[in-house]
Coordinates of C-alpha atoms in Angstrom, one line a residue:
Chain A
M1 CA -46.1 -55.1 -96.0
D2 CA -42.8 -56.5 -96.8
R3 CA -40.1 -53.7 -96.0
G4 CA -37.1 -56.0 -95.3
N5 CA -35.8 -54.8 -98.9
M6 CA -37.2 -51.2 -98.9
R7 CA -35.7 -48.7 -97.9
D8 CA -37.9 -45.7 -96.2
I9 CA -36.1 -42.6 -97.8
L10 CA -36.6 -39.1 -96.8
S11 CA -35.9 -36.5 -98.2
V12 CA -34.1 -33.8 -95.6
S13 CA -37.4 -32.1 -95.9
A14 CA -40.1 -34.5 -95.4
L15 CA -37.8 -35.6 -93.0
T16 CA -37.4 -31.7 -91.2
D17 CA -41.4 -31.8 -91.6
R18 CA -42.0 -34.8 -89.6
I19 CA -39.6 -33.9 -87.4
K20 CA -41.5 -30.8 -87.1
A21 CA -44.8 -32.0 -86.9
L22 CA -43.3 -34.3 -84.0
L23 CA -42.2 -31.3 -82.0
E24 CA -44.2 -29.1 -82.1
E25 CA -46.9 -31.1 -81.3
G26 CA -45.4 -32.8 -79.0
F27 CA -44.4 -29.6 -76.9
A28 CA -47.2 -27.2 -77.9
L29 CA -47.3 -26.2 -74.3
A30 CA -44.6 -26.6 -72.0
W31 CA -43.0 -24.6 -68.7
V32 CA -38.9 -23.8 -68.7
E33 CA -37.2 -23.1 -66.2
G34 CA -33.7 -21.5 -66.9
E35 CA -30.3 -19.3 -67.0
V36 CA -30.5 -15.8 -69.4
S37 CA -27.6 -16.1 -72.1
N38 CA -26.9 -14.3 -75.1
L39 CA -29.1 -11.7 -74.8
H40 CA -30.0 -10.4 -77.4
R41 CA -32.2 -6.8 -78.6
P42 CA -32.3 -5.7 -82.3
A43 CA -33.5 -3.3 -83.7
S44 CA -36.7 -5.7 -84.6
G45 CA -37.6 -5.2 -81.0
H46 CA -37.6 -9.1 -80.4
I47 CA -35.8 -11.1 -78.1
Y48 CA -33.6 -13.0 -78.7
F49 CA -31.4 -15.1 -75.7
T50 CA -30.4 -18.5 -74.9
L51 CA -31.6 -20.6 -71.6
K52 CA -29.2 -22.8 -70.4
D53 CA -28.2 -24.6 -67.1
A54 CA -25.1 -26.2 -66.1
K55 CA -25.5 -29.0 -69.1
S56 CA -27.5 -27.8 -72.0
Q57 CA -29.3 -25.1 -73.3
I58 CA -31.8 -24.3 -75.6
R59 CA -32.6 -21.0 -77.9
A60 CA -35.1 -18.6 -77.0
V61 CA -37.1 -15.9 -78.3
I62 CA -39.5 -13.3 -77.1
F63 CA -41.7 -11.9 -80.2
R64 CA -42.0 -7.8 -79.6
N65 CA -45.6 -6.9 -79.6
P66 CA -47.0 -9.5 -76.5
Y67 CA -51.4 -8.4 -78.0
A68 CA -50.3 -10.7 -80.5
Q69 CA -49.9 -13.1 -78.7
K70 CA -52.8 -15.0 -76.3
G71 CA -51.9 -15.0 -72.6
W72 CA -48.4 -13.2 -72.4
S73 CA -47.9 -11.6 -69.2
R74 CA -44.2 -10.6 -68.8
P75 CA -44.7 -8.0 -65.1
T76 CA -44.4 -4.5 -66.0
G77 CA -41.0 -3.0 -64.9
F78 CA -39.3 -7.0 -65.0
A79 CA -36.6 -6.5 -68.0
L80 CA -35.0 -9.5 -68.6
E81 CA -31.1 -9.4 -67.9
E82 CA -28.5 -11.5 -68.4
G83 CA -27.5 -14.0 -66.1
M84 CA -30.9 -13.7 -64.5
S85 CA -32.5 -16.8 -63.5
I86 CA -36.2 -17.4 -65.4
V87 CA -39.3 -19.6 -65.7
C88 CA -41.5 -19.3 -68.8
R89 CA -44.3 -20.6 -70.7
A90 CA -43.2 -21.4 -74.9
R91 CA -44.0 -23.9 -77.6
L92 CA -41.6 -25.8 -79.5
T93 CA -40.7 -24.2 -83.2
V94 CA -38.2 -25.8 -85.8
Y95 CA -36.7 -23.5 -88.4
P96 CA -36.1 -25.7 -90.9
P97 CA -33.8 -23.8 -93.1
R98 CA -31.5 -24.2 -90.4
G99 CA -32.8 -27.3 -88.7
D100 CA -32.9 -25.5 -85.8
Y101 CA -35.0 -25.2 -82.8
Q102 CA -36.4 -23.2 -80.2
L103 CA -38.7 -21.6 -77.5
I104 CA -41.4 -19.1 -78.5
I105 CA -41.7 -17.2 -75.1
D106 CA -45.2 -16.6 -74.2
T107 CA -44.8 -15.8 -70.2
V108 CA -41.8 -15.6 -68.7
E109 CA -41.5 -14.5 -64.7
P110 CA -37.8 -14.0 -63.0
K111 CA -36.6 -17.2 -60.8
G112 CA -34.3 -16.0 -58.1
L113 CA -30.8 -14.6 -58.8
G114 CA -28.5 -16.8 -61.4
A115 CA -25.8 -18.8 -60.2
L116 CA -22.9 -16.2 -61.7
Q117 CA -25.3 -13.4 -59.8
K118 CA -25.0 -15.7 -56.6
A119 CA -21.0 -16.2 -57.0
F120 CA -21.0 -12.3 -57.5
E121 CA -22.7 -11.2 -54.4
Q122 CA -20.8 -13.8 -52.0
L123 CA -17.8 -12.4 -53.3
K124 CA -18.8 -9.3 -53.2
A125 CA -20.2 -9.5 -49.2
R126 CA -16.9 -11.5 -48.3
L127 CA -14.9 -8.5 -49.7
E128 CA -16.9 -5.9 -48.1
A129 CA -17.0 -7.8 -44.9
E130 CA -13.0 -7.5 -45.2
G131 CA -13.2 -3.6 -45.5
L132 CA -12.0 -3.1 -48.6
F133 CA -15.0 -0.9 -49.8
D134 CA -14.3 0.9 -47.1
Q135 CA -14.8 5.1 -47.8
N136 CA -11.4 5.5 -45.7
R137 CA -9.6 2.7 -47.7
K138 CA -10.2 5.2 -50.6
K139 CA -7.7 7.1 -51.7
S140 CA -7.3 11.0 -53.0
L141 CA -7.1 11.6 -56.7
P142 CA -3.9 13.8 -57.5
F143 CA -5.1 17.7 -58.2
M144 CA -3.0 17.2 -61.9
P145 CA -1.9 13.7 -62.7
A146 CA 1.5 14.1 -64.4
A147 CA 0.7 11.4 -66.0
I148 CA -2.1 8.8 -66.5
G149 CA -2.4 4.5 -66.4
V150 CA -4.8 3.1 -68.0
I151 CA -5.6 -0.2 -68.1
T152 CA -8.1 -1.8 -71.0
S153 CA -8.1 -2.9 -74.7
P154 CA -5.6 -0.7 -76.9
T155 CA -8.8 -0.7 -79.1
G156 CA -12.1 0.5 -79.7
A157 CA -14.3 3.1 -78.5
V158 CA -13.1 3.0 -74.7
I159 CA -9.2 3.6 -74.9
R160 CA -10.3 6.1 -78.3
D161 CA -12.8 8.3 -75.7
I162 CA -10.4 8.1 -73.2
L163 CA -7.6 10.2 -75.5
T164 CA -10.8 12.1 -76.4
V165 CA -11.7 13.7 -73.5
T166 CA -8.0 13.8 -71.3
R167 CA -6.7 15.6 -74.9
R168 CA -9.6 17.7 -74.8
R169 CA -9.4 18.5 -70.8
F170 CA -6.0 18.6 -70.5
P171 CA -3.7 17.9 -73.5
S172 CA 0.0 18.0 -71.5
V173 CA -0.9 15.0 -69.5
N174 CA 0.9 11.6 -70.7
I175 CA -0.3 8.9 -70.4
L176 CA 0.6 4.8 -70.1
I177 CA -1.4 2.4 -71.2
A178 CA -0.6 -1.2 -70.6
P179 CA -3.0 -3.1 -72.6
V180 CA -4.7 -6.0 -72.1
R181 CA -8.1 -8.5 -73.1
V182 CA -11.1 -7.2 -71.0
Q183 CA -12.7 -10.4 -70.9
G184 CA -12.2 -13.8 -71.9
T185 CA -10.0 -16.7 -69.3
E186 CA -7.2 -14.8 -69.8
A187 CA -8.7 -11.4 -69.0
P188 CA -7.8 -11.4 -65.2
A189 CA -4.1 -12.4 -65.3
E190 CA -3.4 -9.6 -67.7
I191 CA -5.3 -7.0 -65.9
I192 CA -4.0 -8.3 -62.7
R193 CA -0.4 -7.7 -64.9
A194 CA -1.3 -4.8 -65.5
F195 CA -1.7 -2.7 -61.7
G196 CA 2.1 -4.0 -61.1
D197 CA 3.7 -2.9 -63.7
L198 CA 2.2 0.8 -63.3
Q199 CA 2.9 0.7 -60.0
L200 CA 6.8 0.9 -61.5
V201 CA 6.7 3.2 -63.6
A202 CA 6.8 6.9 -62.3
G203 CA 5.0 9.9 -63.1
I204 CA 1.9 7.2 -63.2
E205 CA -0.6 9.6 -59.8
V206 CA -3.9 8.2 -61.0
I207 CA -4.9 4.9 -63.3
I208 CA -8.1 4.3 -65.2
L209 CA -9.4 0.7 -65.3
A210 CA -11.6 0.7 -67.9
R211 CA -14.1 -1.4 -70.0
G212 CA -17.2 -0.5 -71.8
G213 CA -20.4 -2.8 -70.8
G214 CA -21.5 -6.0 -71.5
S215 CA -23.3 -9.2 -70.2
L216 CA -22.3 -10.8 -66.2
E217 CA -20.5 -13.4 -68.1
D218 CA -18.4 -10.1 -70.2
L219 CA -18.0 -8.2 -67.0
A220 CA -16.5 -11.5 -65.5
A221 CA -13.1 -10.3 -65.2
F222 CA -13.6 -7.3 -63.5
N223 CA -15.5 -9.7 -60.8
D224 CA -12.5 -11.7 -60.5
E225 CA -11.5 -11.5 -57.1
G226 CA -7.7 -11.3 -57.6
V227 CA -8.1 -8.2 -60.2
A228 CA -9.6 -7.3 -57.0
R229 CA -7.6 -7.4 -54.6
A230 CA -4.7 -5.8 -57.1
I231 CA -7.0 -2.7 -56.9
A232 CA -6.7 -3.0 -53.6
R233 CA -3.2 -3.3 -53.4
S234 CA -2.5 -0.1 -56.1
R235 CA -0.1 2.2 -54.2
V236 CA -1.5 4.9 -57.2
P237 CA -5.6 5.9 -56.9
V238 CA -7.5 3.3 -58.8
I239 CA -10.9 5.0 -61.1
S240 CA -13.1 2.4 -62.3
A241 CA -15.3 2.8 -65.3
V242 CA -17.2 -0.5 -66.0
G243 CA -20.3 -0.5 -67.8
H244 CA -22.7 1.7 -68.4
E245 CA -25.1 3.6 -65.4
T246 CA -26.5 1.0 -63.9
D247 CA -23.9 -1.9 -63.4
F248 CA -21.8 -1.9 -60.5
T249 CA -18.9 -4.4 -60.6
I250 CA -17.0 -5.4 -58.2
A251 CA -14.1 -3.6 -59.4
D252 CA -16.2 -0.9 -58.8
F253 CA -16.7 -1.3 -55.4
I254 CA -12.9 -2.1 -54.8
A255 CA -11.9 1.2 -57.2
D256 CA -11.2 4.5 -54.7
L257 CA -13.8 6.3 -57.5
R258 CA -15.6 4.8 -59.8
A259 CA -16.7 6.4 -63.3
A260 CA -19.8 5.5 -64.6
T261 CA -18.6 5.8 -68.0
P262 CA -15.1 6.1 -69.8
S263 CA -14.8 9.7 -70.5
A264 CA -16.2 10.2 -67.2
A265 CA -13.6 8.5 -65.7
A266 CA -11.4 10.6 -67.6
E267 CA -13.0 13.1 -66.4
L268 CA -12.5 12.6 -63.4
A269 CA -9.0 12.0 -63.6
V270 CA -7.7 15.3 -65.3
P271 CA -8.3 18.9 -64.3
L272 CA -9.7 21.1 -67.0
R273 CA -7.2 23.1 -68.2
A274 CA -9.3 26.2 -68.8
E275 CA -10.3 26.8 -65.8
L276 CA -6.5 26.3 -64.2
M277 CA -6.1 28.9 -66.8
E278 CA -8.5 31.0 -65.2
T279 CA -7.9 30.3 -61.7
V280 CA -3.7 31.3 -62.2
E281 CA -5.0 34.5 -64.2
T282 CA -7.4 35.9 -61.3
L283 CA -4.7 35.1 -59.0
R284 CA -1.8 36.9 -61.0
L285 CA -4.5 40.1 -61.5
R286 CA -5.6 39.9 -58.3
L287 CA -1.6 39.4 -56.4
I288 CA -0.9 42.8 -58.8
R289 CA -4.0 44.6 -58.5
Q290 CA -3.4 44.5 -54.1
R291 CA 0.3 45.3 -55.3
R292 CA -0.8 48.5 -57.0
R293 CA -3.4 49.8 -53.9
E294 CA -0.5 48.6 -51.5
T295 CA 1.8 51.2 -52.9
E296 CA -1.1 53.9 -52.9
R297 CA -1.9 53.7 -49.8
L298 CA 1.3 54.1 -48.7
R299 CA 1.8 57.2 -50.9
Q300 CA -0.9 58.3 -49.7
R301 CA -0.3 57.8 -46.2
V302 CA 2.9 59.5 -46.7
A303 CA 1.6 62.7 -48.2
E304 CA -1.6 62.8 -45.5
L305 CA 1.3 62.7 -42.7
A306 CA 3.5 65.4 -44.7
G307 CA 0.5 67.5 -44.5
R308 CA 0.7 67.0 -41.0
L309 CA 4.2 68.0 -40.3
R310 CA 3.2 72.3 -38.7
D311 CA 6.3 74.7 -38.2
P312 CA 5.8 76.0 -35.0
K313 CA 5.6 79.7 -35.6
R314 CA 2.1 79.1 -36.7
R315 CA 1.0 77.1 -33.9
L316 CA 1.7 80.2 -31.7
A317 CA 0.2 83.1 -34.6
D318 CA -2.7 80.2 -33.6
I319 CA -3.1 80.8 -29.7
R320 CA -3.0 84.0 -29.3
I321 CA -5.7 84.5 -32.9
A322 CA -7.4 81.3 -29.7
L323 CA -6.6 83.6 -27.0
D324 CA -8.6 86.7 -28.3
D325 CA -11.2 84.9 -29.4
A326 CA -11.7 83.7 -25.5
M327 CA -10.9 86.7 -24.4
E328 CA -13.8 88.3 -26.5
R329 CA -16.1 86.4 -25.8
M330 CA -15.9 86.4 -22.0
R331 CA -16.9 90.4 -22.7
I332 CA -19.9 89.5 -24.7
S333 CA -20.8 87.3 -22.2
L334 CA -20.2 89.5 -19.0
D335 CA -22.6 91.9 -21.3
H336 CA -25.0 89.5 -21.5
L337 CA -24.8 88.8 -18.0
R338 CA -25.4 92.7 -17.0
A339 CA -28.2 93.1 -19.4
V340 CA -29.9 90.6 -18.0
R341 CA -30.1 90.9 -14.5
R342 CA -31.1 95.1 -15.6
Q343 CA -34.2 93.7 -17.0
K344 CA -35.3 91.2 -14.1
W345 CA -35.4 94.2 -11.7
I346 CA -37.2 96.0 -13.7
N347 CA -39.4 93.6 -13.9
L348 CA -40.3 93.1 -10.2
A349 CA -40.3 96.6 -9.9
V350 CA -43.4 96.9 -12.4
R351 CA -44.9 94.4 -11.1
L352 CA -44.5 95.8 -6.9
E353 CA -46.1 99.1 -8.2
H354 CA -48.8 96.8 -9.7
R355 CA -49.0 95.4 -6.4
N356 CA -49.6 98.8 -4.2
P357 CA -52.5 98.9 -2.0
R358 CA -53.7 102.5 -2.0
A359 CA -55.5 102.4 -4.9
R360 CA -57.5 99.7 -3.5
I361 CA -58.2 101.8 0.3
A362 CA -59.0 104.6 -2.2
E363 CA -61.2 102.6 -4.3
R364 CA -63.3 100.4 -1.0
S365 CA -64.2 103.7 0.9
L366 CA -66.0 105.4 -2.0
F367 CA -67.6 101.6 -2.2
I368 CA -68.3 102.1 1.4
E369 CA -70.3 105.3 0.9
M370 CA -71.8 104.5 -2.1
L371 CA -73.4 101.3 -0.1
T372 CA -74.2 103.2 2.5
K373 CA -77.0 105.7 0.1
D374 CA -77.5 102.7 -1.2
L375 CA -79.2 101.2 2.6
R376 CA -80.6 104.8 3.5
A377 CA -82.2 104.8 0.0
S378 CA -83.9 101.6 0.1
W379 CA -84.9 101.9 4.1
E380 CA -87.1 105.0 3.6
R381 CA -88.8 103.5 0.3
Q382 CA -89.5 100.9 2.0
A383 CA -91.2 102.2 5.4
G384 CA -93.3 104.4 2.9
Q385 CA -94.0 101.5 1.3
R386 CA -96.0 99.7 4.9
S387 CA -97.6 102.7 6.1
H388 CA -99.5 102.6 2.8
R389 CA -100.3 98.9 2.7
L390 CA -101.2 99.3 6.7
A391 CA -104.2 102.2 5.5
S392 CA -105.1 99.7 2.7
A393 CA -104.7 96.5 4.9
M394 CA -107.6 98.7 7.7
T395 CA -109.7 99.5 5.5
L396 CA -110.0 96.2 3.9
I397 CA -110.7 95.1 7.2
D398 CA -113.5 97.1 7.8
S399 CA -115.2 96.0 4.9
L400 CA -115.0 92.2 5.7
S401 CA -116.3 93.0 9.9
P402 CA -120.3 90.9 10.0
L403 CA -120.7 93.8 12.3
A404 CA -120.8 95.9 9.2
V405 CA -122.7 93.7 7.6
L406 CA -125.1 94.1 10.8
N407 CA -125.7 97.1 10.4
R408 CA -127.1 96.6 7.1
G409 CA -129.9 95.0 9.2
Y410 CA -129.1 91.6 8.8
S411 CA -128.7 88.9 12.0
I412 CA -127.2 85.9 13.4
T413 CA -129.3 83.1 13.9
R414 CA -127.1 80.4 16.3
R415 CA -128.8 77.5 17.5
L416 CA -128.9 77.1 21.7
P417 CA -127.4 75.8 23.8
D418 CA -124.7 74.5 21.9
G419 CA -124.8 78.2 19.9
R420 CA -124.2 76.9 16.1
I421 CA -124.8 78.7 13.1
L422 CA -128.3 78.4 11.6
R423 CA -128.5 78.1 7.7
Q424 CA -131.6 76.1 6.7
A425 CA -134.9 75.8 8.5
G426 CA -134.0 71.7 9.1
D427 CA -131.1 72.1 11.3
I428 CA -133.5 73.6 14.4
H429 CA -137.2 71.7 15.4
A430 CA -140.3 73.9 17.2
G431 CA -140.0 74.4 20.6
D432 CA -136.0 74.8 20.6
R433 CA -133.9 78.2 22.2
I434 CA -132.2 80.6 19.8
D435 CA -130.3 83.3 20.6
V436 CA -130.3 86.8 17.6
R437 CA -127.4 88.4 17.3
L438 CA -128.6 92.4 15.7
A439 CA -125.8 95.0 14.7
A440 CA -126.6 96.0 18.3
G441 CA -127.4 93.5 21.0
S442 CA -129.2 90.1 20.9
L443 CA -132.0 88.3 21.8
H444 CA -133.4 84.4 23.3
A445 CA -136.4 83.3 21.3
V446 CA -138.7 80.7 21.0
I447 CA -138.9 78.2 17.8
T448 CA -142.7 78.0 17.1
E449 CA -143.3 76.5 14.1
T450 CA -140.3 76.0 10.5
F451 CA -140.7 75.6 6.7
K452 CA -138.0 73.1 4.8
E453 CA -138.7 75.5 1.9
Q454 CA -135.8 74.7 -1.3
R455 CA -133.6 78.0 -0.9
D456 CA -133.8 79.0 -4.4
G457 CA -130.4 81.0 -6.0
Chain B
M1 CA 12.3 23.9 -56.8
A2 CA 12.9 22.6 -59.9
K3 CA 10.8 20.0 -60.1
E4 CA 7.7 22.1 -57.3
K5 CA 4.7 20.8 -58.5
F6 CA 1.7 22.8 -60.3
E7 CA -1.0 22.1 -57.7
E8 CA 1.3 23.3 -55.3
A9 CA 2.7 26.0 -56.5
L10 CA -1.1 26.9 -57.2
E11 CA -1.7 26.9 -53.7
K12 CA 1.0 28.9 -52.8
L13 CA -0.1 31.6 -54.9
E14 CA -3.6 31.5 -53.3
E15 CA -1.9 32.4 -49.9
I16 CA 0.1 34.4 -51.0
V17 CA -3.4 36.9 -52.5
K18 CA -4.9 36.5 -49.5
K19 CA -2.5 37.2 -47.0
M20 CA -1.8 40.2 -49.1
E21 CA -5.1 40.8 -49.3
V22 CA -5.4 41.0 -45.6
G23 CA -2.5 43.9 -45.1
E24 CA -0.7 42.6 -42.5
M25 CA 2.7 43.5 -43.8
T26 CA 6.0 45.5 -43.5
L27 CA 6.3 46.7 -47.1
E28 CA 9.3 44.8 -48.0
E29 CA 7.6 41.6 -46.4
S30 CA 4.7 43.0 -49.1
L31 CA 7.5 43.5 -51.9
K32 CA 8.9 39.6 -51.6
A33 CA 5.9 37.8 -51.7
F34 CA 4.1 40.0 -54.7
E35 CA 7.7 38.7 -56.2
E36 CA 7.3 35.1 -55.2
G37 CA 3.5 35.2 -56.1
I38 CA 5.0 36.7 -59.3
R39 CA 7.3 33.8 -60.5
L40 CA 4.6 31.5 -58.9
S41 CA 2.5 32.7 -61.4
R42 CA 4.7 32.5 -64.6
L43 CA 4.9 28.9 -63.3
C44 CA 1.6 27.8 -63.3
A45 CA 0.4 29.1 -66.4
K46 CA 3.4 27.9 -68.0
K47 CA 2.7 24.4 -66.4
L48 CA -0.3 25.0 -68.4
D49 CA 2.0 25.8 -71.4
E50 CA 3.0 22.3 -71.8
A51 CA 1.3 21.1 -75.2
D52 CA 2.4 18.0 -76.4
R53 CA 1.7 14.8 -74.3
R54 CA 2.8 11.2 -74.7
V55 CA 0.6 9.2 -75.3
E56 CA 2.4 5.4 -74.5
L57 CA 1.6 1.6 -74.6
L58 CA 3.5 -0.2 -72.0
L59 CA 4.7 -3.6 -73.6
R60 CA 7.0 -6.1 -72.4
Q61 CA 10.2 -7.0 -74.3
E62 CA 12.2 -10.2 -72.9
G63 CA 11.0 -9.8 -69.6
E64 CA 11.0 -5.7 -70.2
L65 CA 8.7 -2.8 -69.7
V66 CA 8.8 -0.9 -72.5
P67 CA 7.3 2.3 -73.6
K68 CA 6.0 2.4 -77.1
P69 CA 4.5 4.7 -78.9
F70 CA 0.7 4.5 -79.3
V71 CA -0.9 5.7 -82.5
E72 CA -3.9 7.3 -82.0
E73 CA -6.7 7.1 -84.4
E74 CA -7.2 10.4 -86.0
R75 CA -10.9 11.6 -84.8
E76 CA -11.3 15.0 -85.4
P77 CA -13.8 16.3 -82.2
G78 CA -17.2 16.7 -84.3

């Protein structure tokens, strides 16, 4: 096709479409590293910022709903910050209405610290090594400053907050504002000059250096070495109130006191008047009460001493009464002693009488007499009993004598020669000799025959 | 005496009250201390009662530092 004279004319939209196609296809997925800047979080929840390095920058966006995008991996607890170096995965997109292109990021990782951050850390380390952060350098704040110098922008919320808080706490403290720019290239020089100026004003007893929060770039003036040294040089104590609770600047480290917010700085700078009034009033009341108590104590003491003053005549009468009293007590005591002794004597006499031996002698002789009588009676009784028992024993003996049995015709037969008494025929044999004892006399005989009969009952 | 600081006056007052409360002063001393205490409490109260303040801007005009009244944006506390 001959295109020599044919001019290929494209509409803006057509060209943009082509660019869009080219870029979006060519960079469907790219890994990019750079520093976060101009971080912006509108209410939509999407995060907008510029990714930049020393020479170039490119717009970037992170959409809010991470689940809508595949592969999203923002680590928990990791929040993008101004100046932070990141590595991200993104695709490129073109926005035709503005002819803009930007990165749509789906993965973010932090990568070290940004350059600004690094500079900050280095300056901080240097000043710290010089001892400028030492606690013993810090000047103490006046209890009730006559006037406060405020170095900040004369417009905006910061100065308004400081004025509001100081008025509320202590309406009579004068305030001198040294107006400065708080960001931009001019800011450090202006702040340094303001510090110098305020030193010259009589009555300024504390200086507040204040600014609202911002990005690391915004706060650059407060991380400036010159400003840091101006704070360190200040004869007047300095309260820094830069950024918010979490942002620390070099100025915060150098200042004699760091407040999280401008309002907090104002609170630290002036006491609460109502509290002081109460303190003074309490002291005044204590003073008066003490005075009254003192007077009362003295009055009472005088009254007490007056009461103790006495007429000596009354004292004489007292002595007389005491004497009478003593004599009476002595008399009573003697009477008592006498009575006690008498009672003791009576007791002893009674006890002696109880132990008189006469009665015992009479008692014992009676006892002896009685025993003699008993002995005699007992002896007579026993003699009678014995003769009676003898008689009956003799009768019994008589009846048991073998001689009495022999008298009735029985005889006793003994074997000879051993003399054994025979009780059965088997004990002797024919031809043996026997001795037979009769009631009167005895005879010997010879056995001729034996009969071994069974004796029956 | 005229330029007596509030803080110093308050400290003196505190000291006087404590001393009196310990009660080891002669009558003369305690009367004197009382008068001084009352004077200091009045002074403190007076300092606290000063109602007006000046809010000024420190400006440079031809190299000179000049304080100019600062007009506060009126904002009634909510």
